[in-house]
Coordinates of C-alpha atoms in Angstrom, one line a residue:
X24 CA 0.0 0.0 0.0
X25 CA 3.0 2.5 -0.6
X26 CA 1.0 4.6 -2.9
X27 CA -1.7 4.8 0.4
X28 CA -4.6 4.1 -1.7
X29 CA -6.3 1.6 0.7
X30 CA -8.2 2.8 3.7
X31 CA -10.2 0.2 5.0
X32 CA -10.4 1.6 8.6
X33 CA -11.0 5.5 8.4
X34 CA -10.2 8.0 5.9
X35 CA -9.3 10.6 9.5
X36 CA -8.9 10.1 12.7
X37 CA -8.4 12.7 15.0
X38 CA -7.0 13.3 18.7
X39 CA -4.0 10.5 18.1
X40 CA -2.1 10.1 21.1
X41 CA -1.0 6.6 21.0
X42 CA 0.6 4.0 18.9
X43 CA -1.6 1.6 16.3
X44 CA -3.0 1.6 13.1
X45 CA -5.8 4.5 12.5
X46 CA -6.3 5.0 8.9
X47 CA -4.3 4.2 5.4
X48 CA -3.5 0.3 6.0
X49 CA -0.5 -1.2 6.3
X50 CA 0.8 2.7 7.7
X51 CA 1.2 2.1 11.6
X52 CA 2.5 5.1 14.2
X53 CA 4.4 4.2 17.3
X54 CA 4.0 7.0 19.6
X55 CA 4.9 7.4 23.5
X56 CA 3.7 10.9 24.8
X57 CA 4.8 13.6 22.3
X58 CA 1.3 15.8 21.2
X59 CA -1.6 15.3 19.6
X60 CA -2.4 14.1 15.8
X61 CA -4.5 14.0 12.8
X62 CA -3.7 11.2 10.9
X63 CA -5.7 11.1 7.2
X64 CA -5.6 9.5 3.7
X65 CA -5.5 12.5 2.0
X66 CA -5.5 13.9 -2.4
X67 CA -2.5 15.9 -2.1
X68 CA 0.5 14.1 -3.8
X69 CA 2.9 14.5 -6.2
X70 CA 2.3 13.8 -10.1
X71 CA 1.8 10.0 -10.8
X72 CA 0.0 9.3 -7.5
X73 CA -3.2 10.1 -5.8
X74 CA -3.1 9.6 -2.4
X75 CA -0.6 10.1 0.6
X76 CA -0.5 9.8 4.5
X77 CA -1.1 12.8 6.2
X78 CA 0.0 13.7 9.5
X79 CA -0.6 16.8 10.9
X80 CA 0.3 18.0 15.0
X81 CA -2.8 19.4 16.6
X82 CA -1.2 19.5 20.5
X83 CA 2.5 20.5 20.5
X84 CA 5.5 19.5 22.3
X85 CA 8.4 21.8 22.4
X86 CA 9.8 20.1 25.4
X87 CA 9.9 16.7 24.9
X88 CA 10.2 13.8 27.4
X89 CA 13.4 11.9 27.6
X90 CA 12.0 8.4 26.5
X91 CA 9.0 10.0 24.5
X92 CA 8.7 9.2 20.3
X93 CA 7.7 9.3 17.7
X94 CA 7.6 7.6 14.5
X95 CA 5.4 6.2 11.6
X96 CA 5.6 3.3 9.1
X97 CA 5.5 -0.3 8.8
X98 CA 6.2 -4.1 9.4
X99 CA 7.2 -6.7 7.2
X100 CA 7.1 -10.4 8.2
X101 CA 9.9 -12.4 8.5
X102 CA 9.2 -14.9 6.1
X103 CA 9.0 -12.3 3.4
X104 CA 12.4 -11.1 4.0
X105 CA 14.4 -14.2 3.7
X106 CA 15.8 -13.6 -0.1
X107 CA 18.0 -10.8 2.0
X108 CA 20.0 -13.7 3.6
X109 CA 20.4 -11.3 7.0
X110 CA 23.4 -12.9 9.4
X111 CA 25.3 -14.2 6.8
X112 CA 28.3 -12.6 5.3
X113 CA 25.8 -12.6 1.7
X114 CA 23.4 -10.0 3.2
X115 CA 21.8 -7.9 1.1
X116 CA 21.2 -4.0 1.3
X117 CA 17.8 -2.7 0.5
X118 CA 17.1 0.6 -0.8
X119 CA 14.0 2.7 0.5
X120 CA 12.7 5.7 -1.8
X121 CA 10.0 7.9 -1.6
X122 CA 7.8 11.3 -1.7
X123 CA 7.7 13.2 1.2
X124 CA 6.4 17.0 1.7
X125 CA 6.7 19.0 4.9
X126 CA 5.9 22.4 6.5
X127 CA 8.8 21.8 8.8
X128 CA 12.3 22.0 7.1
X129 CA 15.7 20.2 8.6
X130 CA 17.3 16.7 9.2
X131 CA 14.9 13.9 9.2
X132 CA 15.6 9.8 9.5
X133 CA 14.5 7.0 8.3
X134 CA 15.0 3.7 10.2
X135 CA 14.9 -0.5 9.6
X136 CA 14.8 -2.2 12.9
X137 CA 14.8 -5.9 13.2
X138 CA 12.9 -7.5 15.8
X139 CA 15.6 -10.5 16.0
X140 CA 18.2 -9.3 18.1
X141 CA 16.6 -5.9 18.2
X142 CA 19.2 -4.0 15.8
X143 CA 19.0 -1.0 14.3
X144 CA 20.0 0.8 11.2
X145 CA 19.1 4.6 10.5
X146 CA 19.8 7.5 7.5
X147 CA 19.2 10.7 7.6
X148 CA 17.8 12.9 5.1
X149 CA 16.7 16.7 4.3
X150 CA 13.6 18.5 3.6
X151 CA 14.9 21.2 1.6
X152 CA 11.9 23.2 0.9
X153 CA 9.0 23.7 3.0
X154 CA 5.5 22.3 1.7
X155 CA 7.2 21.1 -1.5
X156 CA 6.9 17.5 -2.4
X157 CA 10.4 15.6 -2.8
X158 CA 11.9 12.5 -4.0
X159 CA 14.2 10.6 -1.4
X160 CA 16.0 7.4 -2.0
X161 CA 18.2 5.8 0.7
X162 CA 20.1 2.6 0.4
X163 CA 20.8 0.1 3.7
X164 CA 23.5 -2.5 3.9
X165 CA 22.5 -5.7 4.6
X166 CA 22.7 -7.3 8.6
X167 CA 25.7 -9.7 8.5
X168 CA 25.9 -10.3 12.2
X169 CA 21.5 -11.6 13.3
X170 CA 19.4 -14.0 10.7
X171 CA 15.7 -13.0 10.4
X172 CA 13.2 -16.0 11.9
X173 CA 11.6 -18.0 8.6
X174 CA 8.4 -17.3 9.9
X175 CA 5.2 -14.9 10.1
X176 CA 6.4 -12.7 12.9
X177 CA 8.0 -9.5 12.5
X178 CA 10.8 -9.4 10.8
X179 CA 11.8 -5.6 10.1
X180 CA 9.8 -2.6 10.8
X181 CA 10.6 0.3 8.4
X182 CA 10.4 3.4 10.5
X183 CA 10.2 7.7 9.3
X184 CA 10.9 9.2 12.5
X185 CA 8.9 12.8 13.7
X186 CA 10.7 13.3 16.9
X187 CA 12.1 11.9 19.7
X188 CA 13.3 12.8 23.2
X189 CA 16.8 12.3 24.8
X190 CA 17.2 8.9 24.9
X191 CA 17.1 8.2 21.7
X192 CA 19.0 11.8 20.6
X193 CA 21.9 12.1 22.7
X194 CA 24.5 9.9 20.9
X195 CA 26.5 9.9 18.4
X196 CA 24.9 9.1 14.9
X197 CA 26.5 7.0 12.1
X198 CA 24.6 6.6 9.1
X199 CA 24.1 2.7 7.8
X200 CA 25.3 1.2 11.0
X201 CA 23.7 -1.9 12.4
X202 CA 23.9 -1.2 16.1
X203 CA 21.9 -1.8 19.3
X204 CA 23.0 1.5 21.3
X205 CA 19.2 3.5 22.1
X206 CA 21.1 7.0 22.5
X207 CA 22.5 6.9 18.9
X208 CA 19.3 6.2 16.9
X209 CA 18.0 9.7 16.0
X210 CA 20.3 12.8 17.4
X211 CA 20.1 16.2 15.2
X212 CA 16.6 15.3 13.9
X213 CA 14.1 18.0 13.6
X214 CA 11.0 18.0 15.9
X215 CA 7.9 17.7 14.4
X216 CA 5.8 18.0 17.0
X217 CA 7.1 21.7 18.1
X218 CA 4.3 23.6 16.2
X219 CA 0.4 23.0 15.9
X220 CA 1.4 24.8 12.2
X221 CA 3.5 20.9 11.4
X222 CA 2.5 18.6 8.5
X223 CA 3.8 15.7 6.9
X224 CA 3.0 13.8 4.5
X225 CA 4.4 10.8 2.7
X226 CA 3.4 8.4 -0.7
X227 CA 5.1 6.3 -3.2
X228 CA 6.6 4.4 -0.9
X229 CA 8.8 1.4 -1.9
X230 CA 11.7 -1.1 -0.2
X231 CA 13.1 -2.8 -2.6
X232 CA 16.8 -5.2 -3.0
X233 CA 19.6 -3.4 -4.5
X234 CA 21.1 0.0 -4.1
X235 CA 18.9 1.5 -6.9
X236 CA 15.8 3.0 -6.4
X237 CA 13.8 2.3 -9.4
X238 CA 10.2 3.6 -10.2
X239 CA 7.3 2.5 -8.0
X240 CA 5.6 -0.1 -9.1
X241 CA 2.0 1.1 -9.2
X242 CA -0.6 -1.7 -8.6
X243 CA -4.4 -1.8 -8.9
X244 CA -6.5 -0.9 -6.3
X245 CA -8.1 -4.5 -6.2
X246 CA -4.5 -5.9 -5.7
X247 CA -3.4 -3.7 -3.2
X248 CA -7.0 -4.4 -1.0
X249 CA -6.3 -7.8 -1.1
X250 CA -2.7 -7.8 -0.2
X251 CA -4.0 -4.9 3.1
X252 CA -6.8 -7.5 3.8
X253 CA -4.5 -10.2 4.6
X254 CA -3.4 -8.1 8.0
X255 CA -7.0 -6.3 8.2
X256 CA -10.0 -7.1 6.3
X257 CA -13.4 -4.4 7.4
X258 CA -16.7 -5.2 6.1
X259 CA -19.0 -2.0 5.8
X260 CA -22.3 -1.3 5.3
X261 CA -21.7 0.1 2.5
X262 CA -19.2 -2.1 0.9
X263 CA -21.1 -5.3 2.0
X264 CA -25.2 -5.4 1.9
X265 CA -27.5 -5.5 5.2
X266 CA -27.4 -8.6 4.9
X267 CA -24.5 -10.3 4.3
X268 CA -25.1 -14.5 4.1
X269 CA -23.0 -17.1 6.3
X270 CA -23.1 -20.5 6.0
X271 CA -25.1 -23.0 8.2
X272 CA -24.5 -23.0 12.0
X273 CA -25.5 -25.1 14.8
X274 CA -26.3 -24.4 18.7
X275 CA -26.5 -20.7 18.5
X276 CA -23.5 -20.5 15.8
X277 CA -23.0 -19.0 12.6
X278 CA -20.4 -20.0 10.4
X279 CA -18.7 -17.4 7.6
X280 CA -15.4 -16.7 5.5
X281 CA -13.1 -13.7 5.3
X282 CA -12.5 -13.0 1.9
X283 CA -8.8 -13.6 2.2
X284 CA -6.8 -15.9 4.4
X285 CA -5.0 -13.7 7.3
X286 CA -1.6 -13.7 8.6
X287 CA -2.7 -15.3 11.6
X288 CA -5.9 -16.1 13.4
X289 CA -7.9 -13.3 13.4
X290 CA -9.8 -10.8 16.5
X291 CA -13.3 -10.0 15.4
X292 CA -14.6 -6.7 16.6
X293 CA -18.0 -5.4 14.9
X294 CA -20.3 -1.9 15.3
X295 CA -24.0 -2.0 15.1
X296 CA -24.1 -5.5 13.8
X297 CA -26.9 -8.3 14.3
X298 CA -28.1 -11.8 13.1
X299 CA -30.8 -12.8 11.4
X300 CA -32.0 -16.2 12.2
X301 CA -34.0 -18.8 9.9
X302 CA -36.8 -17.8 11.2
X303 CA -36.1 -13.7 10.4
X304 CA -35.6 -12.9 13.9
X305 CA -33.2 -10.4 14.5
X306 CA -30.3 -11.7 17.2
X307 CA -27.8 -10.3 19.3
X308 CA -24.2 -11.2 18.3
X309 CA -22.7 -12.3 21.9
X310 CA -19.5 -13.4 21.1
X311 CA -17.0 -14.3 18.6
X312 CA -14.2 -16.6 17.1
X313 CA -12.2 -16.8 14.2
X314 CA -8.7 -18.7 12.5
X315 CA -7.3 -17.0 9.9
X316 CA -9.7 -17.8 7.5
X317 CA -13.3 -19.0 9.2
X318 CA -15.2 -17.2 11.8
X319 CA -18.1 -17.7 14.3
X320 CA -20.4 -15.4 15.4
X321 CA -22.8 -16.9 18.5
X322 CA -26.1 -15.7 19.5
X323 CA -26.7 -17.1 23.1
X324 CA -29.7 -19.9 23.5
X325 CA -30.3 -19.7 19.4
X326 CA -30.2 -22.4 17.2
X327 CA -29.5 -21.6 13.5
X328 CA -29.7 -23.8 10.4
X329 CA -28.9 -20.7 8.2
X330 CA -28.4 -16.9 8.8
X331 CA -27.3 -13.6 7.7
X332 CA -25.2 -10.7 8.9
X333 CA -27.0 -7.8 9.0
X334 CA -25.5 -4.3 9.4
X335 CA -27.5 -1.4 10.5
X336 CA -26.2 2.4 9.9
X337 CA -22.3 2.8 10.5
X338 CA -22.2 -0.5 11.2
X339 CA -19.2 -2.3 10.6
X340 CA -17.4 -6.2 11.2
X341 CA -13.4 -6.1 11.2
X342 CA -11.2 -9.3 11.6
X343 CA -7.4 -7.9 12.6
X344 CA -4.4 -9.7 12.0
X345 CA -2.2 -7.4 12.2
X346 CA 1.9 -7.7 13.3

């Protein structure tokens, strides 16, 4: 989703004070105390692209907290990253490019962290002009010393860091080093959340092997929904009718299928959503279950032979597999 066309959750969310996914999938912020945010899908990109990841400080912070951060991006599973052959003397660096645009001028980083033996790696780079969309490319060497597990875990998180307190400043900084000391991660990076006046936004973003960026490879937007709904997969009211027919259940249990198979099993949450029994009774959902393909949704003390899903206004099921 690195042209942020896919939204499945919210297109805005507002009053952002902690870490998660809020909006354009697949585009997760980690966040420990350092203001407030508005986080959006929003039109304004450069040429070739119609979408980007907005985030915009609502609350300041011109004093920040020694452990407070703050940074945005996303995670890759493990077994996706094996061609890089990570902790062995083969490894292969990975270049990151991208459009970025923001009000706020000065040093910025970008940062791969792997999970397995929790190493680091960060570059900086520079917004040059203020409100001016720019291309940036960066290129990683590969992690000879720690092997990525073969398996669907996290294997690297890929990381644009806003700001950051002292802990993570107030080392020295070497760009393309594998490391493990917290202090040297980010110093002489700008602050993002020092003004209320602060946006950033971000698009055609692409990790790819090699030290050459080459041009993002656009995808369709039914390609890119699938590959998001394989983490996080949102059935709407308006994407899905009122009624929306599972399979035959048993004991006060209704049977249905995501549309794609998830990472791993999957939590079901749901808004304003009911069965409808054989009988065209409408039912209280009570509880839920799913794998990572198959779900049940219970209705206490009912017996179904078949049913349906019904979802009244702003009504919504999710199942969240998310890393």
């Amino acid at each position: 989703n690195g042209a942020m066309q896919v939204a499945q959750r919210a297109t805005s969310v507002t009053g952002h004070t902690s870490s998660g996914y809020t909006t354009v999938d697949r585009c997760q912020t980690w966040l420990s105390v350092l203001g407030t945010w508005t986080l959006s899908k929003d039109t304004d990109s450069p040429e070739g692209f119609s979408s980007s990841w907005k985030v915009d400080c609502t609350t300041a912070d011109t004093s920040i907290a020694a452990d407070s951060y703050f940074t945005a991006g996303t995670t890759i599973e493990g077994q996706d990253l094996q061609h890089l052959k990570y902790g062995t003397s083969a490894a292969q660096s990975v270049t990151l490019s991208f459009w970025v645009k923001s009000s706020k001028t000065g040093t910025y980083m970008c940062e791969l962290f792997q999970d397995d033996g929790a190493v680091k790696n960060s570059i900086t780079y520079t917004v040059s002009q203020a409100n001016t969309w720019e291309n940036k490319s960066m290129t990683f060497a590969g992690n000879t010393g720690t092997a990525i597990a073969n398996d669907n875990t996290t294997g690297l998180r890929v990381y644009w860091v806003l700001a950051a307190g002292s802990n993570r400043t107030s080392g020295t900084h070497s760009n393309n080093t594998w490391h493990t000391t917290t202090a040297n991660r980010y110093p002489g990076i700008v602050n993002l959340a020092d003004s209320t006046s602060n946006t950033f936004y971000i698009t055609g973003a692409q990790l790819e092997v090699g030290s050459v960026a080459t041009d993002f490879e656009h995808r369709s937007y039914g390609e890119e929904l699938a590959l998001c709904q394989r983490y996080y997969e949102r059935w709407d009211k308006s994407s899905v009718s009122d009624r929306h027919m599972l399979g035959g259940g048993w004991g006060g249990v209704l049977v249905g299928q995501m549309f794609v198979k998830k990472r791993d099993n999957a939590t079901v949450s749901f808004l304003n959503a009911e069965l409808r029994d054989d009988g065209n009774t409408l039912r209280t959902i009570t509880s839920t279950i799913a794998g990572d393909r198959h779900f049940n949704l219970y209705a206490s003390g009912q017996t179904f032979k078949t049913g349906n899903l019904r979802l009244t206004s702003g009504g919504h099921i999710a199942f969240d597999a998310e890393l």
